[in-house]
GROMACS .gro file of C-alpha atoms in nm:
model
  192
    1UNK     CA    1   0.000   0.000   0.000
    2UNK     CA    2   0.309   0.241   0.106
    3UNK     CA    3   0.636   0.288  -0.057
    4UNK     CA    4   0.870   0.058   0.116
    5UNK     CA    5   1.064   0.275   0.297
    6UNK     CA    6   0.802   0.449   0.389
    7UNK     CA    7   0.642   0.092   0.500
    8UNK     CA    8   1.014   0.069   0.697
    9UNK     CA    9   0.961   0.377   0.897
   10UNK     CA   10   0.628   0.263   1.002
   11UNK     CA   11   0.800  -0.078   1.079
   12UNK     CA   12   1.038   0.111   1.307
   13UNK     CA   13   0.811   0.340   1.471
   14UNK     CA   14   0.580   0.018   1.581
   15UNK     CA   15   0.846  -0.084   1.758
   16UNK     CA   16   0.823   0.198   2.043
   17UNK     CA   17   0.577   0.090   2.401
   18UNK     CA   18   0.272   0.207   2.308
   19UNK     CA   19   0.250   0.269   1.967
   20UNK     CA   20   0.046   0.089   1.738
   21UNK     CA   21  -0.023   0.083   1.335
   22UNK     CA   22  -0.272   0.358   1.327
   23UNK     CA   23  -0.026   0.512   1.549
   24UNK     CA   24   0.308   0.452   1.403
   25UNK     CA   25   0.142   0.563   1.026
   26UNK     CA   26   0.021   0.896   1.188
   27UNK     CA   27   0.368   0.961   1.315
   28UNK     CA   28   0.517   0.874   0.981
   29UNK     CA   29   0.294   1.131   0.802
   30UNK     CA   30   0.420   1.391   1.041
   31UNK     CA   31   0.785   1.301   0.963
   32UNK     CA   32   0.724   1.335   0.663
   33UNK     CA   33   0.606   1.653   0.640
   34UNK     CA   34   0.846   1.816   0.827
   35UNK     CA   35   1.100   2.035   0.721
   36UNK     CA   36   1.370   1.820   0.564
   37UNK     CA   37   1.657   2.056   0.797
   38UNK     CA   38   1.403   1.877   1.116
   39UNK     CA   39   1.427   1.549   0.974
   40UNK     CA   40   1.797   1.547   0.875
   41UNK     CA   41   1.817   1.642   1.311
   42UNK     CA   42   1.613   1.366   1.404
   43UNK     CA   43   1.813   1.131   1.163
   44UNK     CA   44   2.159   1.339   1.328
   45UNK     CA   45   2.005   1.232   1.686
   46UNK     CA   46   1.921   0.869   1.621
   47UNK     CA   47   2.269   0.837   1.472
   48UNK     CA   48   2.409   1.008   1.772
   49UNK     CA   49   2.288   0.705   1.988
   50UNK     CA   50   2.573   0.494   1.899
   51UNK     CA   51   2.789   0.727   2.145
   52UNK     CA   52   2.549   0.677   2.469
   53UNK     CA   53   2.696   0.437   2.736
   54UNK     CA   54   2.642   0.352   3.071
   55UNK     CA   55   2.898   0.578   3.311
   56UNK     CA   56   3.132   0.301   3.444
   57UNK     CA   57   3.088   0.410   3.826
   58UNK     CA   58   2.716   0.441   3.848
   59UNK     CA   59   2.527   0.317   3.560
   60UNK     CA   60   2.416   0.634   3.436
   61UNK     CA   61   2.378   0.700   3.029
   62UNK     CA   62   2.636   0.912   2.906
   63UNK     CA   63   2.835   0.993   2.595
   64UNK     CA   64   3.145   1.098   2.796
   65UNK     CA   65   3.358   0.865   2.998
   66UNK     CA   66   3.207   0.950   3.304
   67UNK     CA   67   2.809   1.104   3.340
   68UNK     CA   68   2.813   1.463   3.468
   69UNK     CA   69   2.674   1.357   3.795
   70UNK     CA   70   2.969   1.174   3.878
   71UNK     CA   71   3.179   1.438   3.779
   72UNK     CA   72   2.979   1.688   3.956
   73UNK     CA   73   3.189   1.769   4.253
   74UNK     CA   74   2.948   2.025   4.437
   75UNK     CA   75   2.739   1.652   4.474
   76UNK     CA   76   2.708   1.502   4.797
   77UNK     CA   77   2.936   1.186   4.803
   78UNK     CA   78   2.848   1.074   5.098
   79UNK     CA   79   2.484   0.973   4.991
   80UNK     CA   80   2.376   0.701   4.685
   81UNK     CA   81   2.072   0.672   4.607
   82UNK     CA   82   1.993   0.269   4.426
   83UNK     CA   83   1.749   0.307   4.136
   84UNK     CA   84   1.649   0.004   3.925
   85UNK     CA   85   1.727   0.204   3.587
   86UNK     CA   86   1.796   0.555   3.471
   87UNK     CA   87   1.467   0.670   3.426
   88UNK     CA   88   1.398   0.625   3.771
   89UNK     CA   89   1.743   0.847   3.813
   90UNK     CA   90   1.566   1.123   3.585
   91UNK     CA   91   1.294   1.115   3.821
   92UNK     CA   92   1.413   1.201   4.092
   93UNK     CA   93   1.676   1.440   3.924
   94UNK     CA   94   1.365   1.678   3.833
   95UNK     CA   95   1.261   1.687   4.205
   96UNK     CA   96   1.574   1.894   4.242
   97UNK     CA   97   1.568   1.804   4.600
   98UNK     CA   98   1.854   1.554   4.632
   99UNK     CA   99   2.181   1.589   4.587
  100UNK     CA  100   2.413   1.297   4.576
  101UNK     CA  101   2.504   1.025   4.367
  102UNK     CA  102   2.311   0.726   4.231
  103UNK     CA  103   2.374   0.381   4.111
  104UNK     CA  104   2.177   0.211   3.888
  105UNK     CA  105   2.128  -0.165   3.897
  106UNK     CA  106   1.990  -0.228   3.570
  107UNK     CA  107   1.736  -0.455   3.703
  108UNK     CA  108   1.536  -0.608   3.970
  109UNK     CA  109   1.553  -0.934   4.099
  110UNK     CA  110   1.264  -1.158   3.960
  111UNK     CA  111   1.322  -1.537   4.063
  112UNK     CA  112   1.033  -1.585   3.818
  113UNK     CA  113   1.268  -1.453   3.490
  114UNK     CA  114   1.545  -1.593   3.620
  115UNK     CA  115   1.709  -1.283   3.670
  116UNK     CA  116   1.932  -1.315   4.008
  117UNK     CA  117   2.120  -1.060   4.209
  118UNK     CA  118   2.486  -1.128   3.977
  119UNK     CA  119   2.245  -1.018   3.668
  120UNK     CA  120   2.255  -0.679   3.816
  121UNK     CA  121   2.484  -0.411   3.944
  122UNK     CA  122   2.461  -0.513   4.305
  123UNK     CA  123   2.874  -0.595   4.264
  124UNK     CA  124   2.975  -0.214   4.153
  125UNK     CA  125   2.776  -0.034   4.428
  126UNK     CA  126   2.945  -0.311   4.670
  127UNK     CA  127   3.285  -0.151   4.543
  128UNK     CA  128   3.176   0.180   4.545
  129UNK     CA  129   3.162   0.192   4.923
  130UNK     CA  130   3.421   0.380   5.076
  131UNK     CA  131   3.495   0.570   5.438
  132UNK     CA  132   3.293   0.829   5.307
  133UNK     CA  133   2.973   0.662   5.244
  134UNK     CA  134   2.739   0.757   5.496
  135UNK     CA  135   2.395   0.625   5.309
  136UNK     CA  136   2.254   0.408   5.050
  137UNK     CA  137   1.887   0.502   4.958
  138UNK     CA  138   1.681   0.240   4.818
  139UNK     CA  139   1.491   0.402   4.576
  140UNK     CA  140   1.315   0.086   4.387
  141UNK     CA  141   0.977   0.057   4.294
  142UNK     CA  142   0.730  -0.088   4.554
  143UNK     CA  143   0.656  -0.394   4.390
  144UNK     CA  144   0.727  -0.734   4.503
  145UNK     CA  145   1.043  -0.747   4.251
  146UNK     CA  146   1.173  -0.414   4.406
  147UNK     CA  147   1.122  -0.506   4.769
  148UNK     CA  148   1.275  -0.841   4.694
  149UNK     CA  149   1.584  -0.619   4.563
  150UNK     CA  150   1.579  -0.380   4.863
  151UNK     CA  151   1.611  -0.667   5.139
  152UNK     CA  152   1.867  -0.809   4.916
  153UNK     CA  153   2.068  -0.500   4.939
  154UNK     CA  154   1.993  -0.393   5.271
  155UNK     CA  155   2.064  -0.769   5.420
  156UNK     CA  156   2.447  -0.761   5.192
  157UNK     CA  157   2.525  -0.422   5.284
  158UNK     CA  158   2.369  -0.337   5.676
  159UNK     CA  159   2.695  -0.409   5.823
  160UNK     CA  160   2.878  -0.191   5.601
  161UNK     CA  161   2.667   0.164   5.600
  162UNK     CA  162   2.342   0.247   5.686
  163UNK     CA  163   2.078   0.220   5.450
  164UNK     CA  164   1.744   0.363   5.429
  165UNK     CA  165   1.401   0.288   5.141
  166UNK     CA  166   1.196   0.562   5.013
  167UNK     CA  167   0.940   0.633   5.261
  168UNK     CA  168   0.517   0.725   5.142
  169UNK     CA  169   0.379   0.821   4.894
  170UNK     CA  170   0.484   0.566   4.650
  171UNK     CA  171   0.154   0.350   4.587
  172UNK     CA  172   0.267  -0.098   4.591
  173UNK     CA  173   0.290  -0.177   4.215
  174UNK     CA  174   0.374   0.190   4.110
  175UNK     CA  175   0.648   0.271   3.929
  176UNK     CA  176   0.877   0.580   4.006
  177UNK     CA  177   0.897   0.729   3.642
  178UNK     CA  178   0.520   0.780   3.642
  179UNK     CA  179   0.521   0.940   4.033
  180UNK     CA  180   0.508   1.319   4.042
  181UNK     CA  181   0.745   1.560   4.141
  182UNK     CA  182   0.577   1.633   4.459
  183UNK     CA  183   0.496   1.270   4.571
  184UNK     CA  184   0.874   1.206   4.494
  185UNK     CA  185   0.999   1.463   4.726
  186UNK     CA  186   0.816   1.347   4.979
  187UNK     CA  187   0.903   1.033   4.973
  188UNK     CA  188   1.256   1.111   4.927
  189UNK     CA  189   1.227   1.334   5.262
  190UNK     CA  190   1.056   1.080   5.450
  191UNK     CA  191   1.298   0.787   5.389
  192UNK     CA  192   1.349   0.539   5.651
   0.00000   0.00000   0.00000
């Protein structure tokens, strides 16, 4: 019905959570009729993608050798904050209320999937304790995956530094890149 590479766009757009064929063809119309200087960015962006890795001390994405959190050195380094990936980090970022350093595990545990604690970054934030650590903030999502994590981490590292979870606010099943600023904060304040 479409020109192929037309047909390939909508091929690749259907690909993305959420989107659908109706979908995906509406978005390919509106590609298309952009300005081709728009479209040569988005095709400059996509192709810019190749350069994004994960930081190699915390998890974050970054296309420099180390994320500019890590490098930050106005950051509190005394406080990490766990997050199962980095949109939860981005979440919490935009609260603009906390200011240390994260680690991101990649993950939860899920006996179901088979995915065990050495499937995530439990090891790295393990050697990323120093003197200097004061706190590890479990900021996973409530669910029974995330508080599976949490006494995971909390059992492996209690010894070592004290650790606290993300107190109310955040509902059991929720996830943390869907909670609102202002929940987040809160919960971030009211750790335990």
């Amino acid at each position: 019905m479409y020109p192929e590479k037309f047909e390939d766009l909508i091929i690749s757009l259907r690909r993305l959570p959420g989107v659908g064929q109706k979908t995906a063809e509406r978005y390919a119309y509106a590609i298309m009729g952009w300005d081709e200087n728009i479209q040569k960015g988005l095709q400059e962006a996509l192709k810019g993608l190749k350069d994004i890795h994960n930081c190699p001390v915390c998890g974050n994405m970054t296309d420099q050798k180390i994320c500019s959190i890590c490098e930050d050195e106005n950051r509190d380094s005394s406080l990490i904050c766990v997050v199962q990936n980095t949109k939860d980090l981005a979440a919490i970022e935009q609260i603009q209320t906390y200011n240390g350093l994260y680690h991101v595990l990649n993950g939860l545990i899920n006996i179901k999937k088979g995915i065990l604690p050495d499937h995530l970054n439990i090891q790295g934030l393990e050697d990323r304790l120093t003197d200097q650590t004061k706190e590890i903030i479990l900021a996973l999502d409530p669910s029974i995956e995330g508080e599976t994590t949490s006494l995971y981490i909390e059992k492996l590292l209690k010894d070592k530094v004290k650790v606290t979870r993300l107190a109310y606010g955040i509902p059991v099943g929720g996830q943390l890149d869907y909670a609102d600023p202002r929940t987040l904060t809160k919960a971030m304040e009211g750790r335990r």
